[in-house]
PDB file of C-alpha atoms in Angstrom:
ATOM      1  CA  UNK A  26      12.354   8.768 -33.531  1.00  0.00           C
ATOM      2  CA  UNK A  27      15.081   8.436 -30.891  1.00  0.00           C
ATOM      3  CA  UNK A  28      12.764  10.030 -28.341  1.00  0.00           C
ATOM      4  CA  UNK A  29      10.033   7.469 -29.161  1.00  0.00           C
ATOM      5  CA  UNK A  30      12.471   4.573 -28.866  1.00  0.00           C
ATOM      6  CA  UNK A  31      13.742   5.859 -25.518  1.00  0.00           C
ATOM      7  CA  UNK A  32      10.173   6.251 -24.263  1.00  0.00           C
ATOM      8  CA  UNK A  33       9.362   2.657 -25.251  1.00  0.00           C
ATOM      9  CA  UNK A  34      12.562   1.428 -23.617  1.00  0.00           C
ATOM     10  CA  UNK A  35      11.666   3.279 -20.396  1.00  0.00           C
ATOM     11  CA  UNK A  36       8.181   1.744 -20.444  1.00  0.00           C
ATOM     12  CA  UNK A  37       9.625  -1.762 -20.844  1.00  0.00           C
ATOM     13  CA  UNK A  38      11.994  -1.127 -17.936  1.00  0.00           C
ATOM     14  CA  UNK A  39       9.086   0.083 -15.787  1.00  0.00           C
ATOM     15  CA  UNK A  40       7.139  -3.082 -16.626  1.00  0.00           C
ATOM     16  CA  UNK A  41      10.118  -5.183 -15.534  1.00  0.00           C
ATOM     17  CA  UNK A  42      10.353  -3.319 -12.198  1.00  0.00           C
ATOM     18  CA  UNK A  43       6.690  -2.853 -11.326  1.00  0.00           C
ATOM     19  CA  UNK A  44       3.742  -5.086 -10.521  1.00  0.00           C
ATOM     20  CA  UNK A  45       1.207  -4.806 -13.346  1.00  0.00           C
ATOM     21  CA  UNK A  46      -1.886  -4.705 -11.112  1.00  0.00           C
ATOM     22  CA  UNK A  47      -0.864  -2.391  -8.271  1.00  0.00           C
ATOM     23  CA  UNK A  48       1.920  -0.342  -9.836  1.00  0.00           C
ATOM     24  CA  UNK A  49       4.110  -1.113  -6.830  1.00  0.00           C
ATOM     25  CA  UNK A  50       7.645  -2.443  -7.089  1.00  0.00           C
ATOM     26  CA  UNK A  51       7.754  -6.149  -7.897  1.00  0.00           C
ATOM     27  CA  UNK A  52       9.755  -8.826  -6.081  1.00  0.00           C
ATOM     28  CA  UNK A  53      12.658  -8.464  -8.515  1.00  0.00           C
ATOM     29  CA  UNK A  54      13.054  -4.771  -7.702  1.00  0.00           C
ATOM     30  CA  UNK A  55      12.607  -5.494  -3.987  1.00  0.00           C
ATOM     31  CA  UNK A  56      15.391  -8.106  -4.121  1.00  0.00           C
ATOM     32  CA  UNK A  57      17.702  -5.694  -5.910  1.00  0.00           C
ATOM     33  CA  UNK A  58      17.033  -2.841  -3.481  1.00  0.00           C
ATOM     34  CA  UNK A  59      17.347  -5.208  -0.517  1.00  0.00           C
ATOM     35  CA  UNK A  60      20.794  -6.282  -1.710  1.00  0.00           C
ATOM     36  CA  UNK A  61      21.839  -2.618  -1.955  1.00  0.00           C
ATOM     37  CA  UNK A  62      20.493  -1.813   1.515  1.00  0.00           C
ATOM     38  CA  UNK A  63      22.218  -4.852   3.064  1.00  0.00           C
ATOM     39  CA  UNK A  64      25.534  -3.695   1.589  1.00  0.00           C
ATOM     40  CA  UNK A  65      24.895  -0.199   2.950  1.00  0.00           C
ATOM     41  CA  UNK A  66      24.049  -1.686   6.361  1.00  0.00           C
ATOM     42  CA  UNK A  67      27.306  -3.672   6.373  1.00  0.00           C
ATOM     43  CA  UNK A  68      29.269  -0.514   5.673  1.00  0.00           C
ATOM     44  CA  UNK A  69      27.535   2.077   7.865  1.00  0.00           C
ATOM     45  CA  UNK A  70      25.550  -0.023  10.382  1.00  0.00           C
ATOM     46  CA  UNK A  71      22.464   2.163   9.974  1.00  0.00           C
ATOM     47  CA  UNK A  72      19.208   0.403  10.949  1.00  0.00           C
ATOM     48  CA  UNK A  73      17.203  -1.343   8.236  1.00  0.00           C
ATOM     49  CA  UNK A  74      13.655  -2.527   8.882  1.00  0.00           C
ATOM     50  CA  UNK A  75      11.320  -4.719   6.865  1.00  0.00           C
ATOM     51  CA  UNK A  76       7.547  -4.895   7.265  1.00  0.00           C
ATOM     52  CA  UNK A  77       5.691  -7.770   5.612  1.00  0.00           C
ATOM     53  CA  UNK A  78       1.905  -7.893   5.605  1.00  0.00           C
ATOM     54  CA  UNK A  79      -0.530 -10.531   4.466  1.00  0.00           C
ATOM     55  CA  UNK A  80      -4.193  -9.634   3.952  1.00  0.00           C
ATOM     56  CA  UNK A  81      -6.486 -11.539   6.302  1.00  0.00           C
ATOM     57  CA  UNK A  82      -9.059 -13.939   4.807  1.00  0.00           C
ATOM     58  CA  UNK A  83      -8.371 -12.687   1.297  1.00  0.00           C
ATOM     59  CA  UNK A  84      -9.193 -16.003  -0.366  1.00  0.00           C
ATOM     60  CA  UNK A  85     -12.695 -15.896   1.085  1.00  0.00           C
ATOM     61  CA  UNK A  86     -13.128 -12.340  -0.270  1.00  0.00           C
ATOM     62  CA  UNK A  87     -12.183 -13.563  -3.748  1.00  0.00           C
ATOM     63  CA  UNK A  88     -14.574 -16.497  -3.385  1.00  0.00           C
ATOM     64  CA  UNK A  89     -17.465 -14.335  -2.193  1.00  0.00           C
ATOM     65  CA  UNK A  90     -17.097 -11.250  -4.406  1.00  0.00           C
ATOM     66  CA  UNK A  91     -14.987 -12.417  -7.335  1.00  0.00           C
ATOM     67  CA  UNK A  92     -11.503 -11.808  -8.655  1.00  0.00           C
ATOM     68  CA  UNK A  93     -12.287  -8.319 -10.001  1.00  0.00           C
ATOM     69  CA  UNK A  94     -13.243  -7.085  -6.537  1.00  0.00           C
ATOM     70  CA  UNK A  95     -10.155  -8.757  -5.095  1.00  0.00           C
ATOM     71  CA  UNK A  96      -7.971  -6.929  -7.617  1.00  0.00           C
ATOM     72  CA  UNK A  97      -9.618  -3.604  -6.746  1.00  0.00           C
ATOM     73  CA  UNK A  98      -8.920  -4.235  -3.053  1.00  0.00           C
ATOM     74  CA  UNK A  99      -5.260  -4.928  -3.820  1.00  0.00           C
ATOM     75  CA  UNK A 100      -5.100  -1.599  -5.652  1.00  0.00           C
ATOM     76  CA  UNK A 101      -6.651   0.170  -2.641  1.00  0.00           C
ATOM     77  CA  UNK A 102      -4.066  -1.436  -0.360  1.00  0.00           C
ATOM     78  CA  UNK A 103      -1.278  -0.252  -2.672  1.00  0.00           C
ATOM     79  CA  UNK A 104      -2.623   3.309  -2.430  1.00  0.00           C
ATOM     80  CA  UNK A 105      -2.724   3.113   1.380  1.00  0.00           C
ATOM     81  CA  UNK A 106       0.837   1.785   1.560  1.00  0.00           C
ATOM     82  CA  UNK A 107       2.192   4.424  -0.809  1.00  0.00           C
ATOM     83  CA  UNK A 108       0.399   7.199   1.058  1.00  0.00           C
ATOM     84  CA  UNK A 109       1.771   6.214   4.452  1.00  0.00           C
ATOM     85  CA  UNK A 110       5.470   5.788   3.566  1.00  0.00           C
ATOM     86  CA  UNK A 111       8.389   8.050   2.704  1.00  0.00           C
ATOM     87  CA  UNK A 112       9.976   8.414  -0.722  1.00  0.00           C
ATOM     88  CA  UNK A 113      13.073   6.787   0.803  1.00  0.00           C
ATOM     89  CA  UNK A 114      11.074   3.618   1.530  1.00  0.00           C
ATOM     90  CA  UNK A 115      10.242   0.916  -0.997  1.00  0.00           C
ATOM     91  CA  UNK A 116       6.749  -0.578  -1.146  1.00  0.00           C
ATOM     92  CA  UNK A 117       6.468  -3.819  -3.105  1.00  0.00           C
ATOM     93  CA  UNK A 118       3.945  -6.488  -3.906  1.00  0.00           C
ATOM     94  CA  UNK A 119       5.599  -9.510  -2.328  1.00  0.00           C
ATOM     95  CA  UNK A 120       3.108 -12.161  -3.407  1.00  0.00           C
ATOM     96  CA  UNK A 121      -0.558 -12.583  -4.318  1.00  0.00           C
ATOM     97  CA  UNK A 122      -1.983 -10.881  -1.224  1.00  0.00           C
ATOM     98  CA  UNK A 123       1.312 -10.065   0.468  1.00  0.00           C
ATOM     99  CA  UNK A 124       3.133  -6.756   0.507  1.00  0.00           C
ATOM    100  CA  UNK A 125       6.551  -5.633   1.715  1.00  0.00           C
ATOM    101  CA  UNK A 126       7.730  -2.251   2.972  1.00  0.00           C
ATOM    102  CA  UNK A 127      11.485  -1.755   3.149  1.00  0.00           C
ATOM    103  CA  UNK A 128      12.387   0.984   5.625  1.00  0.00           C
ATOM    104  CA  UNK A 129      15.990   2.233   5.479  1.00  0.00           C
ATOM    105  CA  UNK A 130      17.256   4.335   8.400  1.00  0.00           C
ATOM    106  CA  UNK A 131      14.443   2.984  10.591  1.00  0.00           C
ATOM    107  CA  UNK A 132      14.839   1.393  14.016  1.00  0.00           C
ATOM    108  CA  UNK A 133      12.509  -1.059  15.764  1.00  0.00           C
ATOM    109  CA  UNK A 134      10.233   1.608  17.266  1.00  0.00           C
ATOM    110  CA  UNK A 135       9.990   3.489  13.967  1.00  0.00           C
ATOM    111  CA  UNK A 136       9.096   0.297  12.091  1.00  0.00           C
ATOM    112  CA  UNK A 137       6.428  -0.584  14.654  1.00  0.00           C
ATOM    113  CA  UNK A 138       4.929   2.902  14.316  1.00  0.00           C
ATOM    114  CA  UNK A 139       4.778   2.538  10.517  1.00  0.00           C
ATOM    115  CA  UNK A 140       3.215  -0.931  10.801  1.00  0.00           C
ATOM    116  CA  UNK A 141       0.602   0.256  13.298  1.00  0.00           C
ATOM    117  CA  UNK A 142      -0.273   3.263  11.155  1.00  0.00           C
ATOM    118  CA  UNK A 143      -0.747   0.979   8.146  1.00  0.00           C
ATOM    119  CA  UNK A 144      -2.801  -1.467  10.202  1.00  0.00           C
ATOM    120  CA  UNK A 145      -5.082   1.322  11.458  1.00  0.00           C
ATOM    121  CA  UNK A 146      -5.399   2.936   8.011  1.00  0.00           C
ATOM    122  CA  UNK A 147      -6.497  -0.372   6.513  1.00  0.00           C
ATOM    123  CA  UNK A 148      -8.852  -1.265   9.361  1.00  0.00           C
ATOM    124  CA  UNK A 149     -10.578   2.131   9.233  1.00  0.00           C
ATOM    125  CA  UNK A 150     -11.270   1.971   5.501  1.00  0.00           C
ATOM    126  CA  UNK A 151     -14.574   0.443   4.447  1.00  0.00           C
ATOM    127  CA  UNK A 152     -14.433  -0.577   0.808  1.00  0.00           C
ATOM    128  CA  UNK A 153     -17.672  -1.697  -0.824  1.00  0.00           C
ATOM    129  CA  UNK A 154     -18.908  -4.339  -1.403  1.00  0.00           C
ATOM    130  CA  UNK A 155     -17.147  -5.525   1.768  1.00  0.00           C
ATOM    131  CA  UNK A 156     -19.298  -4.987   4.835  1.00  0.00           C
ATOM    132  CA  UNK A 157     -16.338  -5.439   7.169  1.00  0.00           C
ATOM    133  CA  UNK A 158     -12.922  -3.794   7.360  1.00  0.00           C
ATOM    134  CA  UNK A 159     -10.088  -5.178   5.284  1.00  0.00           C
ATOM    135  CA  UNK A 160      -7.372  -6.193   7.721  1.00  0.00           C
ATOM    136  CA  UNK A 161      -3.876  -7.639   7.528  1.00  0.00           C
ATOM    137  CA  UNK A 162      -1.369  -9.433   9.738  1.00  0.00           C
ATOM    138  CA  UNK A 163       2.034  -7.766  10.003  1.00  0.00           C
ATOM    139  CA  UNK A 164       5.550  -9.011  10.633  1.00  0.00           C
ATOM    140  CA  UNK A 165       8.343  -6.560  11.441  1.00  0.00           C
ATOM    141  CA  UNK A 166      12.046  -7.440  11.395  1.00  0.00           C
ATOM    142  CA  UNK A 167      15.315  -5.546  11.758  1.00  0.00           C
ATOM    143  CA  UNK A 168      18.326  -6.733   9.776  1.00  0.00           C
ATOM    144  CA  UNK A 169      20.795  -8.660  11.939  1.00  0.00           C
ATOM    145  CA  UNK A 170      24.585  -8.987  11.486  1.00  0.00           C
ATOM    146  CA  UNK A 171      25.580 -11.396   8.695  1.00  0.00           C
ATOM    147  CA  UNK A 172      21.937 -11.991   7.767  1.00  0.00           C
ATOM    148  CA  UNK A 173      21.327 -12.758   4.098  1.00  0.00           C
ATOM    149  CA  UNK A 174      18.342 -11.528   2.130  1.00  0.00           C
ATOM    150  CA  UNK A 175      16.393 -14.796   2.072  1.00  0.00           C
ATOM    151  CA  UNK A 176      16.909 -15.386   5.796  1.00  0.00           C
ATOM    152  CA  UNK A 177      15.702 -11.837   6.467  1.00  0.00           C
ATOM    153  CA  UNK A 178      12.544 -12.394   4.418  1.00  0.00           C
ATOM    154  CA  UNK A 179      11.967 -15.725   6.157  1.00  0.00           C
ATOM    155  CA  UNK A 180      12.249 -14.203   9.632  1.00  0.00           C
ATOM    156  CA  UNK A 181       9.768 -11.434   8.787  1.00  0.00           C
ATOM    157  CA  UNK A 182       7.472 -14.040   7.200  1.00  0.00           C
ATOM    158  CA  UNK A 183       7.608 -16.129  10.366  1.00  0.00           C
ATOM    159  CA  UNK A 184       6.439 -13.075  12.324  1.00  0.00           C
ATOM    160  CA  UNK A 185       3.500 -12.642   9.911  1.00  0.00           C
ATOM    161  CA  UNK A 186       2.500 -16.260  10.503  1.00  0.00           C
ATOM    162  CA  UNK A 187       2.785 -15.704  14.246  1.00  0.00           C
ATOM    163  CA  UNK A 188       0.483 -12.659  13.993  1.00  0.00           C
ATOM    164  CA  UNK A 189      -2.057 -14.730  12.035  1.00  0.00           C
ATOM    165  CA  UNK A 190      -1.878 -17.539  14.596  1.00  0.00           C
ATOM    166  CA  UNK A 191      -2.585 -15.005  17.355  1.00  0.00           C
ATOM    167  CA  UNK A 192      -5.855 -13.837  15.814  1.00  0.00           C
ATOM    168  CA  UNK A 193      -4.943 -11.664  12.776  1.00  0.00           C
ATOM    169  CA  UNK A 194      -5.122  -7.867  12.414  1.00  0.00           C
ATOM    170  CA  UNK A 195      -2.083  -7.429  14.642  1.00  0.00           C
ATOM    171  CA  UNK A 196       1.673  -6.940  14.470  1.00  0.00           C
ATOM    172  CA  UNK A 197       4.455  -9.314  15.479  1.00  0.00           C
ATOM    173  CA  UNK A 198       8.100  -8.331  15.882  1.00  0.00           C
ATOM    174  CA  UNK A 199      10.411 -11.053  14.619  1.00  0.00           C
ATOM    175  CA  UNK A 200      12.805 -12.394  17.212  1.00  0.00           C
ATOM    176  CA  UNK A 201      16.404 -13.170  16.365  1.00  0.00           C
ATOM    177  CA  UNK A 202      17.946 -16.652  16.496  1.00  0.00           C
ATOM    178  CA  UNK A 203      16.953 -18.410  19.685  1.00  0.00           C
ATOM    179  CA  UNK A 204      14.479 -15.695  20.691  1.00  0.00           C
ATOM    180  CA  UNK A 205      10.706 -15.830  20.325  1.00  0.00           C
ATOM    181  CA  UNK A 206       8.662 -13.440  18.230  1.00  0.00           C
ATOM    182  CA  UNK A 207       6.780 -10.744  20.157  1.00  0.00           C
ATOM    183  CA  UNK A 208       3.145  -9.904  19.571  1.00  0.00           C
ATOM    184  CA  UNK A 209       1.848  -6.355  19.794  1.00  0.00           C
ATOM    185  CA  UNK A 210      -1.923  -6.493  20.102  1.00  0.00           C
ATOM    186  CA  UNK A 211      -3.938  -3.681  18.591  1.00  0.00           C
ATOM    187  CA  UNK A 212      -5.614  -1.302  20.995  1.00  0.00           C
ATOM    188  CA  UNK A 213      -9.092  -2.270  19.828  1.00  0.00           C
ATOM    189  CA  UNK A 214      -8.679  -5.691  21.418  1.00  0.00           C
ATOM    190  CA  UNK A 215      -6.503  -4.902  24.403  1.00  0.00           C
ATOM    191  CA  UNK A 216      -4.815  -1.847  25.864  1.00  0.00           C
ATOM    192  CA  UNK A 217      -1.031  -1.716  25.537  1.00  0.00           C
ATOM    193  CA  UNK A 218       1.504  -4.060  24.000  1.00  0.00           C
ATOM    194  CA  UNK A 219       1.575  -7.707  24.986  1.00  0.00           C
ATOM    195  CA  UNK A 220       4.483 -10.069  24.588  1.00  0.00           C
ATOM    196  CA  UNK A 221       3.970 -13.761  24.095  1.00  0.00           C
ATOM    197  CA  UNK A 222       6.555 -16.471  23.634  1.00  0.00           C
TER     198      UNK A 222
END
């Protein structure tokens, strides 16, 4: 009986921590882990990176193919994200069509490599009934001194918006206060990185 009660308790805890559709961490767990990692950063000054991604034109996919197909696509994205990250990292569903990847012990170059790998993995996957690749716009940010959790999210979110404004399916590195975001175009559109103010 005790074993059954403990199992039920564990299941309830998992429901509280995980997104019901994708099985990824939910925003509550992301917030909690982010707070822990910020405290660790303040103590040891080890790099902490955050990648936010927002699926491109997802509303039109839902409109064209229906909510069920949209949900299946979100589950595919969750599988891609989990498969391309370390056990040390935390992958979370950040919003309806938005995802977050928290990357402890990861510098700017490492975070950009992860983001580009995710971008390419998504772009190369053709999921029926879509007749075009499912793409996303990415924002990458490194934690700055004295930066609070919400400000960190906001800065990474601003980089996502910048990537969308620059044509989608690309990665933007969030600038720090007073500095512009930097766009890294994917190689399919242009060779090499490009910076734009």
